[in-house]
XYZ file of C-alpha atoms in Angstrom:
603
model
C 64.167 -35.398 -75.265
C 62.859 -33.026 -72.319
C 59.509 -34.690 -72.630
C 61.003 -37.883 -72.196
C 63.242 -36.954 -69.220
C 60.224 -35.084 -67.810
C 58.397 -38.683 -67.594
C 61.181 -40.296 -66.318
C 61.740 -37.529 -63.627
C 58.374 -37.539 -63.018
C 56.351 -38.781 -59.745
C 56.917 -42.520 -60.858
C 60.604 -41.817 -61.404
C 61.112 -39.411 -58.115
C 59.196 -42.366 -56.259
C 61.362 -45.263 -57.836
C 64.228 -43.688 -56.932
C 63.040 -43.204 -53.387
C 62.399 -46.291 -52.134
C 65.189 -47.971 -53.935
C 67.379 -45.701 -51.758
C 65.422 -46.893 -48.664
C 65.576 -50.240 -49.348
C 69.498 -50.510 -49.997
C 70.328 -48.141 -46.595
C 67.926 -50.874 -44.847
C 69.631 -53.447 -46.368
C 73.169 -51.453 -45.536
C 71.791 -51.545 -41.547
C 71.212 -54.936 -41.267
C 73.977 -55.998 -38.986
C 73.163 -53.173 -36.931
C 69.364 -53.650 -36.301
C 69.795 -57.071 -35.646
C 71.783 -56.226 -32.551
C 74.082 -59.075 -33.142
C 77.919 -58.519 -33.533
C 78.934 -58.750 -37.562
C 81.920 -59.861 -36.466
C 81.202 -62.919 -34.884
C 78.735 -63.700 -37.493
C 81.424 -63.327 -40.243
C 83.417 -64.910 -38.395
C 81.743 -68.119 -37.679
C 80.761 -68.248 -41.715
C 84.575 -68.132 -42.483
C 85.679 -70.899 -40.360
C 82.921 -72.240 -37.733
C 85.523 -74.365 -35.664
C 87.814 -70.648 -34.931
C 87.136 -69.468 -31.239
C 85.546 -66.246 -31.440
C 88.547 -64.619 -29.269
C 88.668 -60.641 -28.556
C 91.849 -60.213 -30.733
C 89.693 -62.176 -33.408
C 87.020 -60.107 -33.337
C 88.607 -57.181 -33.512
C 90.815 -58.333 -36.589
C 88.039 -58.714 -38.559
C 86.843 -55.547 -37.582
C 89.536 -53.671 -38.563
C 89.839 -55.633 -41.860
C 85.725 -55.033 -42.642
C 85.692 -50.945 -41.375
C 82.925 -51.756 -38.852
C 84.487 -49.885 -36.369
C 83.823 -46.461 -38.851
C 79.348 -47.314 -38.575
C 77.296 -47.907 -41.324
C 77.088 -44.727 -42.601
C 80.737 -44.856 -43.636
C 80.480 -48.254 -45.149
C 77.139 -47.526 -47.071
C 78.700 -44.296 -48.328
C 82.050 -46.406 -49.244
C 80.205 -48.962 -50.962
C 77.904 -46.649 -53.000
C 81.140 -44.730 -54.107
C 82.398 -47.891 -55.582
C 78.867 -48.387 -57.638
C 79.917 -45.209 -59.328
C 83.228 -46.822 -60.492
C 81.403 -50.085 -61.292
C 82.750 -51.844 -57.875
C 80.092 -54.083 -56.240
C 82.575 -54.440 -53.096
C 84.211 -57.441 -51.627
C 82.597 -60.390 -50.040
C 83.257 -60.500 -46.180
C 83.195 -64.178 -46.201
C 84.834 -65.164 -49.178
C 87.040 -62.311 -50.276
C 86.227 -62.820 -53.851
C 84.300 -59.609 -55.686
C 81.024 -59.717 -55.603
C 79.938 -58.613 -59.035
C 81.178 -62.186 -60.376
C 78.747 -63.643 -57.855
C 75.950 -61.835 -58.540
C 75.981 -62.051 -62.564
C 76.272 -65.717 -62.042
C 73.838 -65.908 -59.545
C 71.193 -63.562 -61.578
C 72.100 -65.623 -65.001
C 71.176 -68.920 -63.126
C 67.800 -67.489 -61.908
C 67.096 -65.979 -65.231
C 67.347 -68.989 -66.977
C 65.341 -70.691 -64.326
C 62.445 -67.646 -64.603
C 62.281 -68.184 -68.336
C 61.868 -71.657 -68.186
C 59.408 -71.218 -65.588
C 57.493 -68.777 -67.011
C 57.176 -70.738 -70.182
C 54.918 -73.225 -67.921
C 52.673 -70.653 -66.371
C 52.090 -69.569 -69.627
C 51.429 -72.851 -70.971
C 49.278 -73.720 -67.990
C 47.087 -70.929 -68.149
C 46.628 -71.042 -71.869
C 45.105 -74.708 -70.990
C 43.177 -72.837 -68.510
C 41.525 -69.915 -70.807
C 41.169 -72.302 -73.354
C 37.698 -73.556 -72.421
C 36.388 -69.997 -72.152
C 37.360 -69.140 -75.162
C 35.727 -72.276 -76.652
C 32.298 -71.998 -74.406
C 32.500 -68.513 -74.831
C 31.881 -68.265 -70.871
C 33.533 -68.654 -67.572
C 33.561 -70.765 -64.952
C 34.087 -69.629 -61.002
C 37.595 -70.246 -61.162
C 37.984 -72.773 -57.861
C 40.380 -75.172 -60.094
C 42.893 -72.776 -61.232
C 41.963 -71.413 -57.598
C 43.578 -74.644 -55.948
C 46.771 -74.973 -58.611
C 47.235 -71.443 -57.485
C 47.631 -72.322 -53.876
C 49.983 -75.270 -53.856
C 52.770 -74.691 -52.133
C 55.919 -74.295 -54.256
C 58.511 -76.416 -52.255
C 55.972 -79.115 -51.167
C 55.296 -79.389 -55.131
C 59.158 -79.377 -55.563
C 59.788 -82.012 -52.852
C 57.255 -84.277 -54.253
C 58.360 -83.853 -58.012
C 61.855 -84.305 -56.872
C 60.951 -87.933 -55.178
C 58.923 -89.073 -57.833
C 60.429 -88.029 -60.443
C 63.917 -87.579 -59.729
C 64.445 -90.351 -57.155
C 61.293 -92.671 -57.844
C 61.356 -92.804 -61.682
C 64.986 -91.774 -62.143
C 63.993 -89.437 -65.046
C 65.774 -86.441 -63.743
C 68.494 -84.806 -61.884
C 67.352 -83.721 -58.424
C 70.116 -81.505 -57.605
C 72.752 -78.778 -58.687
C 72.778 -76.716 -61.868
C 74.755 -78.508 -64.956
C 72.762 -78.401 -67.950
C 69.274 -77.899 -69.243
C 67.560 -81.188 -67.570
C 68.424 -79.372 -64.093
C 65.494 -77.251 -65.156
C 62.827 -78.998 -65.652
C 61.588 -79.999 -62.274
C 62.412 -76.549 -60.238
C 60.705 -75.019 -63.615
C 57.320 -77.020 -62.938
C 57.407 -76.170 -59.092
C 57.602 -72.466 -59.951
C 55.096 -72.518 -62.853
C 51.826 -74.233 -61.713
C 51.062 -71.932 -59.277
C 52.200 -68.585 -61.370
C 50.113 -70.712 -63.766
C 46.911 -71.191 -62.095
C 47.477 -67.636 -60.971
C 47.836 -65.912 -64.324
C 45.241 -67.626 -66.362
C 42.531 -67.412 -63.831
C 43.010 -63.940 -64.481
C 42.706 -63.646 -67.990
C 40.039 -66.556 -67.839
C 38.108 -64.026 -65.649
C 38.620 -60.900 -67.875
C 37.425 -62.888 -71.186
C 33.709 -63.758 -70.886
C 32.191 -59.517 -70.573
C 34.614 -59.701 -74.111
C 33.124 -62.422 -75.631
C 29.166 -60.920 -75.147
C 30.724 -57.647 -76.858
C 28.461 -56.468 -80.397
C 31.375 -56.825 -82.505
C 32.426 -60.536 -81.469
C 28.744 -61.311 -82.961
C 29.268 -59.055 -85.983
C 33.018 -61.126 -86.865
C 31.172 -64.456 -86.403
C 28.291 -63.449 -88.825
C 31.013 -62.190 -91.438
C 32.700 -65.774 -91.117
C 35.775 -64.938 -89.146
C 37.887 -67.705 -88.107
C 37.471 -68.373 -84.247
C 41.168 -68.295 -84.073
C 41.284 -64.736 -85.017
C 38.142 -63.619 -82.404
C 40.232 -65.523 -79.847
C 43.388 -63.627 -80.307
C 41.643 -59.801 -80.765
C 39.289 -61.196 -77.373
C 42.969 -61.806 -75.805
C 44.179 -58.471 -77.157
C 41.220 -56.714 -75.245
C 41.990 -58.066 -72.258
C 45.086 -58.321 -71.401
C 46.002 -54.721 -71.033
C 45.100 -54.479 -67.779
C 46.838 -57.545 -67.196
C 50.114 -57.132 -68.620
C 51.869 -55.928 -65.261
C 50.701 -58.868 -63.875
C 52.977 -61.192 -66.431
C 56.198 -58.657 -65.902
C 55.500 -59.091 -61.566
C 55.228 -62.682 -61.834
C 58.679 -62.742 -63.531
C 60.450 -60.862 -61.243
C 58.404 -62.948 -59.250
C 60.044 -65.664 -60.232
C 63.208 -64.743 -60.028
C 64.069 -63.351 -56.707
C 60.781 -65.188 -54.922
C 61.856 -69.043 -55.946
C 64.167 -69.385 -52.452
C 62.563 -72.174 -51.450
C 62.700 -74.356 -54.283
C 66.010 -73.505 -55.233
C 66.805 -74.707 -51.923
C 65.240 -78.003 -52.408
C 67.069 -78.233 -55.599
C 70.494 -76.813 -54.320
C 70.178 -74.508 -57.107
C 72.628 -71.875 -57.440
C 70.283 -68.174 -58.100
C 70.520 -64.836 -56.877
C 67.675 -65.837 -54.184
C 69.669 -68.397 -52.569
C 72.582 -66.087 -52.992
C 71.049 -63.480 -51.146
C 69.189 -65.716 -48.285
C 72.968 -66.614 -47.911
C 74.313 -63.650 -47.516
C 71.734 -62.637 -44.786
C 71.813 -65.252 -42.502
C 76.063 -64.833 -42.478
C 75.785 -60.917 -42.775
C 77.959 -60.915 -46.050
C 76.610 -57.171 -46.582
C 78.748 -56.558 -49.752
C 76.894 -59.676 -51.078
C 73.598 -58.953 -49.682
C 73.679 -55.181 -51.112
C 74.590 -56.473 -54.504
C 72.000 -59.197 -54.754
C 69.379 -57.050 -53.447
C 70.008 -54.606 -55.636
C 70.351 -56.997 -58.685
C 66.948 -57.955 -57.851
C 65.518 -53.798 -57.817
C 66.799 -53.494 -61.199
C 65.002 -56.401 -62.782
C 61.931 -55.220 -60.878
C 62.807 -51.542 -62.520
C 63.181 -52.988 -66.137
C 60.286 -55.374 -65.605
C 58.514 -52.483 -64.669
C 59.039 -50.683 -67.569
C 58.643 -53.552 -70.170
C 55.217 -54.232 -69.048
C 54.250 -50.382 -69.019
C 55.407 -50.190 -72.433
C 54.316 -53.509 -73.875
C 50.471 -52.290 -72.011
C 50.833 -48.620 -74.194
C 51.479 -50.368 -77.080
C 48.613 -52.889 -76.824
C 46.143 -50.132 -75.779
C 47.494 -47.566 -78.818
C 46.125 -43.953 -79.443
C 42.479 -44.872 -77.519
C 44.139 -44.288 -74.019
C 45.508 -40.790 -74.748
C 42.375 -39.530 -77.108
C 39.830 -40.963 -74.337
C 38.103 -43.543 -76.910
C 38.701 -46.676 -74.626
C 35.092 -48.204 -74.512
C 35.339 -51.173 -71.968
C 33.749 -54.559 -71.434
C 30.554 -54.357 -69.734
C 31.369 -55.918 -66.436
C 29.850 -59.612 -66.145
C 30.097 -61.596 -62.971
C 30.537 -65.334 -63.381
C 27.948 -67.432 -61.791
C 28.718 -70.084 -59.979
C 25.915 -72.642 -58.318
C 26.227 -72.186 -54.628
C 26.798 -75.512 -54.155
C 30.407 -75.099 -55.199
C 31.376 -72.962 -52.579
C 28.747 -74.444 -49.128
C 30.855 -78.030 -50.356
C 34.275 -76.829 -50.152
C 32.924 -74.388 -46.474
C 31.445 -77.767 -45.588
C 34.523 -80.106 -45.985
C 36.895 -77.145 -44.398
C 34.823 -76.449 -41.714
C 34.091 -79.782 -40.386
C 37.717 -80.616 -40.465
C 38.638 -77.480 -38.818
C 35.801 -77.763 -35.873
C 36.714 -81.621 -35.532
C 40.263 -80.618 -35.205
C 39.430 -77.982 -32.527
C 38.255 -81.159 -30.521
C 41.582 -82.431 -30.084
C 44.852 -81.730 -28.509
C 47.209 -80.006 -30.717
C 50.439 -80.153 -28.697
C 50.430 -84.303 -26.685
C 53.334 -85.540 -28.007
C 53.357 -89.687 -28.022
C 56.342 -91.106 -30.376
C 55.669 -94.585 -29.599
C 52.359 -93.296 -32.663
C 54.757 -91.235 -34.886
C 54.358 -91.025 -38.122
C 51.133 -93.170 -37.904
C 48.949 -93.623 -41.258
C 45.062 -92.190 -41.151
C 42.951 -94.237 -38.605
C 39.475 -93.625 -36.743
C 42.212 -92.485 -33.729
C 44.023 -89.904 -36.008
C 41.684 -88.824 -38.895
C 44.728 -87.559 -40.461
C 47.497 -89.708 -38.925
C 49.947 -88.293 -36.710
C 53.435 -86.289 -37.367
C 57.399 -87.076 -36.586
C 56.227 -86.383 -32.783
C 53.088 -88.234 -32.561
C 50.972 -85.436 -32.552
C 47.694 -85.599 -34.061
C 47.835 -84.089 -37.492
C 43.889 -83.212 -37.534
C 44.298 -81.252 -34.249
C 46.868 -79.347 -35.564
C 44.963 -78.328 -38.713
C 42.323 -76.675 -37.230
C 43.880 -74.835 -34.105
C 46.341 -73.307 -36.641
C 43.767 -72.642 -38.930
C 42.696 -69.247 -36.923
C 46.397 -67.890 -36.907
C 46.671 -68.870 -40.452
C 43.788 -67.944 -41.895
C 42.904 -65.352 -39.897
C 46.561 -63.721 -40.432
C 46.467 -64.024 -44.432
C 42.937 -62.631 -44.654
C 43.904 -59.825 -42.658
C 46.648 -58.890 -44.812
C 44.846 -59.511 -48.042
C 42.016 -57.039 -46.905
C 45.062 -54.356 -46.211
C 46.493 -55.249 -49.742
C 43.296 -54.513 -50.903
C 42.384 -50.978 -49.020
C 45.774 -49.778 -50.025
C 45.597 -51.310 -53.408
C 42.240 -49.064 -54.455
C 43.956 -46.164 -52.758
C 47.368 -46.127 -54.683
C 45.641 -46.831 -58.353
C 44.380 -43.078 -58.201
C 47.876 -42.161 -57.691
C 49.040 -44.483 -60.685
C 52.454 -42.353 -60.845
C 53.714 -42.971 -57.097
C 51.964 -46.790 -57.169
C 53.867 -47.466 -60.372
C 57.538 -47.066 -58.671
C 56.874 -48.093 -54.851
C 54.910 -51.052 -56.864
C 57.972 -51.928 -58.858
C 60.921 -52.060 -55.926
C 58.623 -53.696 -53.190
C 57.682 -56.793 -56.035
C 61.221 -56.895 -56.264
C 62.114 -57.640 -52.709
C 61.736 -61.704 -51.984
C 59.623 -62.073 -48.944
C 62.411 -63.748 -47.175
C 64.630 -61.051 -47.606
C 61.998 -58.614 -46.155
C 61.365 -61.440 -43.542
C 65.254 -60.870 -42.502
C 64.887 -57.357 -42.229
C 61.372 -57.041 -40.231
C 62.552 -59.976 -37.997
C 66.348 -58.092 -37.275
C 63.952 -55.230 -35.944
C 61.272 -56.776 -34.835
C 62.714 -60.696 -34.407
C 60.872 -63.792 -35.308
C 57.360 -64.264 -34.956
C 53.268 -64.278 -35.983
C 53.565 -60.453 -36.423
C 57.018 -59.845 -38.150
C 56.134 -62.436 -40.457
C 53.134 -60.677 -40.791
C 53.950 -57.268 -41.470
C 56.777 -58.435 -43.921
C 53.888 -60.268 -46.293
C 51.679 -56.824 -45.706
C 54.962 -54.993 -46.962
C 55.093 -56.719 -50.249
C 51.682 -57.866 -50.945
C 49.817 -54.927 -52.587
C 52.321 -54.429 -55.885
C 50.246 -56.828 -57.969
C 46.921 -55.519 -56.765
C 48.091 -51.861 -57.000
C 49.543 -52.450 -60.550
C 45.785 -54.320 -61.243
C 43.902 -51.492 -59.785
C 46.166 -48.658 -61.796
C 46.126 -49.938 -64.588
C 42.001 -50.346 -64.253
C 41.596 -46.203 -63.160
C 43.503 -45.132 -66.252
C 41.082 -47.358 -69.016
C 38.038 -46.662 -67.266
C 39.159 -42.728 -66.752
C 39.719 -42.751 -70.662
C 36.433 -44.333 -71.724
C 34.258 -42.732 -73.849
C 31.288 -43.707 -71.010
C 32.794 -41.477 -68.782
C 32.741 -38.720 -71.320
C 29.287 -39.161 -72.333
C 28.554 -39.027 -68.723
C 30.295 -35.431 -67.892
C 28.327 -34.790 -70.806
C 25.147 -35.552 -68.980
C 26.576 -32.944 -66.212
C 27.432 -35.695 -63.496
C 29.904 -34.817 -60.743
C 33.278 -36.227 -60.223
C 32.130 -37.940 -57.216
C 28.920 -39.893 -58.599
C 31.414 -40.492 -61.088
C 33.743 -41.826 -58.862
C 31.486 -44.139 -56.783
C 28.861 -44.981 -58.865
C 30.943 -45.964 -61.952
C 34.918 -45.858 -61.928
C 35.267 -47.756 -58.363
C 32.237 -50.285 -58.997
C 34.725 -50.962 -62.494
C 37.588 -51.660 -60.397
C 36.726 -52.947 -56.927
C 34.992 -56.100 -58.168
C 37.954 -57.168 -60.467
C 40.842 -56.602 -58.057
C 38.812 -57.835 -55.204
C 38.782 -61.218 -57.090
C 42.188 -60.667 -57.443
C 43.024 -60.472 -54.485
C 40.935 -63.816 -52.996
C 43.111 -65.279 -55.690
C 46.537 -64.435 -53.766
C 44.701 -64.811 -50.082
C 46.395 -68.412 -50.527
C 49.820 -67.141 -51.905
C 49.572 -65.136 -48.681
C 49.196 -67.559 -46.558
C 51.982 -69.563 -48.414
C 54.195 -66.611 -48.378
C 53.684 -66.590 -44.370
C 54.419 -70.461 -44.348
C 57.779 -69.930 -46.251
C 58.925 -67.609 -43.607
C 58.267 -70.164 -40.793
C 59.670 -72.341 -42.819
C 62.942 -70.367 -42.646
C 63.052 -69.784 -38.785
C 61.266 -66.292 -39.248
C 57.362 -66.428 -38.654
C 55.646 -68.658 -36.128
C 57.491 -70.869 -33.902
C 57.613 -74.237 -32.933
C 55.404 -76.207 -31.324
C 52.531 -73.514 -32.323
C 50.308 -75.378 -34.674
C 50.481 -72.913 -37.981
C 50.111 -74.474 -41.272
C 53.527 -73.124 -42.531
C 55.244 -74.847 -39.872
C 52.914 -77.929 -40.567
C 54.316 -78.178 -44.438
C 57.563 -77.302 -43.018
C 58.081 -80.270 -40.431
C 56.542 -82.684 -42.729
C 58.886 -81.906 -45.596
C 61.490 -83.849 -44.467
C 59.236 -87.432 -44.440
C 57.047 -86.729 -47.147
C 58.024 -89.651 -48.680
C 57.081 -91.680 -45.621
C 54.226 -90.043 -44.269
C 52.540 -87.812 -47.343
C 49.487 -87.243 -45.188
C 51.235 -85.064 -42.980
C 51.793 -82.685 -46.051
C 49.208 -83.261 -48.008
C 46.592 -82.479 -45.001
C 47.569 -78.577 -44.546
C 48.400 -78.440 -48.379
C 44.789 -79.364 -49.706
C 43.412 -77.270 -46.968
C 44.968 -74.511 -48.327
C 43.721 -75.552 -51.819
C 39.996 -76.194 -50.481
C 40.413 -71.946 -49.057
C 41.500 -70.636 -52.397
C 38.578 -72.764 -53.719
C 36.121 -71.311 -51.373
C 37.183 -67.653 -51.459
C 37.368 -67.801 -55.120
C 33.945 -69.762 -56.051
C 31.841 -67.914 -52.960
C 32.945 -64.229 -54.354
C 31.745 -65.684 -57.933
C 28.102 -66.864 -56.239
C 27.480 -63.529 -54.474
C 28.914 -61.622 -57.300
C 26.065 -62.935 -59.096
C 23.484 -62.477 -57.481
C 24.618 -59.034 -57.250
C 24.997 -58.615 -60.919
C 21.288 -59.904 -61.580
C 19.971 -56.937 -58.706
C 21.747 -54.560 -60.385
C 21.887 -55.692 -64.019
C 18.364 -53.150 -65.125
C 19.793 -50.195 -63.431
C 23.202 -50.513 -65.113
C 21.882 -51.043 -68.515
C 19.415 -47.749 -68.139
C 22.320 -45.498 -67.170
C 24.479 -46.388 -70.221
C 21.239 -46.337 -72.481
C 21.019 -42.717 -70.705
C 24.988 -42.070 -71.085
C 24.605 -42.868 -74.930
C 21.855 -41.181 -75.494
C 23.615 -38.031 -74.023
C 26.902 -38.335 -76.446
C 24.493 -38.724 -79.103
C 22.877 -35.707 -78.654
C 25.942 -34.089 -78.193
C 27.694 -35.428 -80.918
C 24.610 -33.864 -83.203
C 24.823 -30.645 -81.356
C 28.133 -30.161 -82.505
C 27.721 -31.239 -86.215
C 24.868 -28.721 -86.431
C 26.981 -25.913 -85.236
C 30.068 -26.951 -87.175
C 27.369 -26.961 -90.274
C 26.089 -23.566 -89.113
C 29.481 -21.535 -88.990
């Protein structure tokens, strides 16, 4: 039992425990670092048409403590977590315990559902590999990856909800109320997840003992499920952070929807500065993230069995997939003459007797609700896009490979900060800081690196318990040549294709924010606030939509495919050297491995 509370106590637990506290006294602040008077913001959510009069205001006041600070309040309301008392809504005056089960049960549902088509999706998507017994560069699941989640809802709620009349577009009354914010949600988890394990599986399918089953007549069902086996260790946090994922992240579409979850519930709560509500939701959400957490990190142990505590992991050999360079110069091509044909044009002339205009030699891409041309707009907001998500992907990244050599303090910051919905964090950052490029900004940087941390983690520990690396201490070699010559070559090149994979979920994640009033601000040209003005006539003008949508798609296409063409050229350079050091590193245990038995025969 000491053991176990030892682990639980241990930097991971100390560092859980941490930032959950930091995130709920943030949370428990809010009213106060957004400099805006609680009470008049309760107020108006209780009854808009009331006039906000001084003996109002100080009613409500009295009747909500604020007059006492936050620090009373946040000690009052953690005193009644002890007792099992979630507090009182400020709006409402109902509990808010009630709220949040109902609101976490609705987005639970919704998250299995969803799930269930991510994992469907990507199975179609590792499929071929598993068939060809090699990979491809990835620029299709690339592109599913980076549609946006509320343009795909809006659209699949017009044509199939309004168009078709197959389904219900709205509210939460039965299982069919599902389907169509389950699909929004799930291709792009979908595309994300099995380009992932479709990356993993072909340095696995050129292993010895793949060849040795095959020759001994083993079914190819049964190679494809131990190849899947080998691989998805590293990948199981990955699964459990999509979920949560899932859960708390889906605020957009279960706004299109009107669906009832603990995201909505929470966006709710923060705009009317229901802080018994917020605090509850919020922390709803940290616990999932917690037990998420833990499921993966046990489900990973389990897969991985005695070989990561006895050292006797041996890995894939790493194997870059080639790609034909003409993949990526098309899709550079195609984005950067629209972008430097865009440039050409005014951004910001507004002429409504052309709204709404259809594609033309005048307006490449037609024009928007305001007349503006849609093709300008693309490429002057591609900079501030672009620019903006790479940035914070190559942050995500740096701090990524740092935290997964501290795999105990990653583990619980990574768990609470996947938690937090970007819009929430949005709220907070934008109460400090208020709206804008860089709040929006530094809220995506604040949540970004969990998944790539988790990745990178989870890589350290395998390759740290390889029998490679023993043969090569064996050989004498110093921690640092071990270091850079063979542990972060292992994991830089994976989770630096997994992060080009979520520079478009980035970019999206910036683009939900403007879409919510917190990141950049009308009339700046940003392709967030592109998807987000268009939204509302997609079914009139798609272009409008579809224009900064598939540019986004064409990126994730590029970044993806262009990694996978200079990966491989890099892996042919390299390929001799690499194969001579483990000829030398096995060589080494060998002779080890002998030494031993003839002194064991000796005594």
């Amino acid at each position: 039992m000491k053991p176990a509370l030892g682990k639980f106590i241990g930097p991971a637990g100390l560092t859980r425990l941490l930032c959950l506290v930091a995130v709920l006294a943030a949370v428990g602040l809010l009213p106060w670092l957004s400099r805006r008077d609680p009470a008049l913001t309760v107020l108006r959510a209780r009854s808009a048409e009331q006039e906000p009069t001084e003996e109002a205001l100080s009613a409500i006041r009295q009747d909500l403590g604020l007059d006492a600070g936050p620090l009373s309040l946040l000690g009052k309301w953690a005193s009644g977590l002890l007792r099992g008392d979630f507090g009182t809504s400020w709006v409402s005056g109902y509990d808010v315990l009630p709220s949040v089960v109902a609101g976490l049960q609705v987005s639970l549902a919704l998250m299995g559902a969803a799930l269930g088509v991510a994992v469907v999706l990507a199975a179609v998507l590792v499929a071929p590999v598993l068939v060809r017994g090699r990979g491809s560069a990835g620029a299709f699941a690339a592109m599913l990856a980076a549609v946006p989640e509320f343009l795909l809802a809006t659209v699949a709620l017009l044509v199939c909800g309004v168009w078709l009349g197959w389904l219900p577009t709205a509210g939460w009354a039965g299982p069919e109320y599902l389907v169509l914010p389950a699909i929004a949600l799930g291709v792009p988890a979908g595309g994300l997840l099995g380009r992932l394990v479709a990356d993993a599986l072909p340095a696995v399918l050129d292993e010895r003992w793949v060849e040795l089953w095959r020759g001994a007549g083993v079914s190819r069902a049964r190679i494809a499920g131990a190849a899947l086996r080998r691989v998805l260790p590293p990948l199981v946090p990955q699964f459990g952070m999509a979920a949560v994922g899932l859960t708390g992240g889906a605020v957009a579409v279960e706004t299109v929807f009107a669906v009832p979850g603990i995201g909505r519930t929470a966006l709710g709560a923060a705009k009317s500065q229901d802080l018994p509500l917020l605090q509850g939701s919020v922390l709803a959400l940290l616990l999932l993230g917690l037990l998420a957490g833990a499921a993966a990190a046990l489900t990973r142990r389990r897969l991985l069995g005695p070989a990561l505590r006895d050292a006797g992991l041996t890995l894939p050999p790493a194997r870059p997939v080639r790609t034909h360079p003409a993949v990526p110069l098309t899709l550079f091509t195609l984005l950067a003459v629209s972008i430097g044909w865009g440039l050409l044009r005014d951004p910001y002339t507004v002429n409504t007797a052309a709204r709404l205009t259809a594609p033309s030699w005048a307006h490449p891409l037609g024009t928007d609700a305001l007349g503006r041309d849609v093709l300008a707009r693309l490429g002057h907001g591609a900079a501030s896009t672009v620019g903006t998500a790479a940035a914070i992907c190559a942050l995500s990244l740096l701090v990524a490979l740092a935290l997964g050599f501290l795999p105990g303090v990653a583990a619980g910051a990574a768990d609470i900060a996947n938690a937090l919905p970007p819009v929430i964090v949005g709220i907070l950052v934008a109460a400090a800081a208020g709206p804008g490029t860089g709040g929006a900004a530094l809220a995506v940087a604040l949540i970004s690196w969990p998944a790539l941390s988790a990745h990178a983690a989870a890589l350290v520990q395998e390759v740290r318990a390889s029998a490679f690396l023993t043969a090569q201490r064996a050989m004498g070699a110093t921690p640092f040549w071990i270091l850079t010559r063979h542990v972060l070559p292992s994991v830089a090149a994976p989770v630096a294709r997994h992060a080009l994979l979520r520079l478009p979920g980035i970019a999206l994640a910036l683009a939900s924010l403007g879409f919510l009033g917190l990141g950049a601000q009308p009339p700046a040209p940003e392709w967030g606030l592109l998807l987000d003005e268009s939204r509302a006539y997609v079914e009139r003008a798609p272009w409008a939509a579809l224009a900064p949508a598939v540019a986004l798609a064409l990126l994730a296409g590029l970044a993806v495919s262009g990694a996978a063409a200079v990966q491989g050229r890099g892996a042919r350079r390299v390929a001799p050297t690499e194969k001579k050091a483990v000829q030398k590193a096995e060589q080494a245990a060998a002779k080890k491995a002998e030494k031993e038995k003839e002194a064991s025969v000796a005594v």
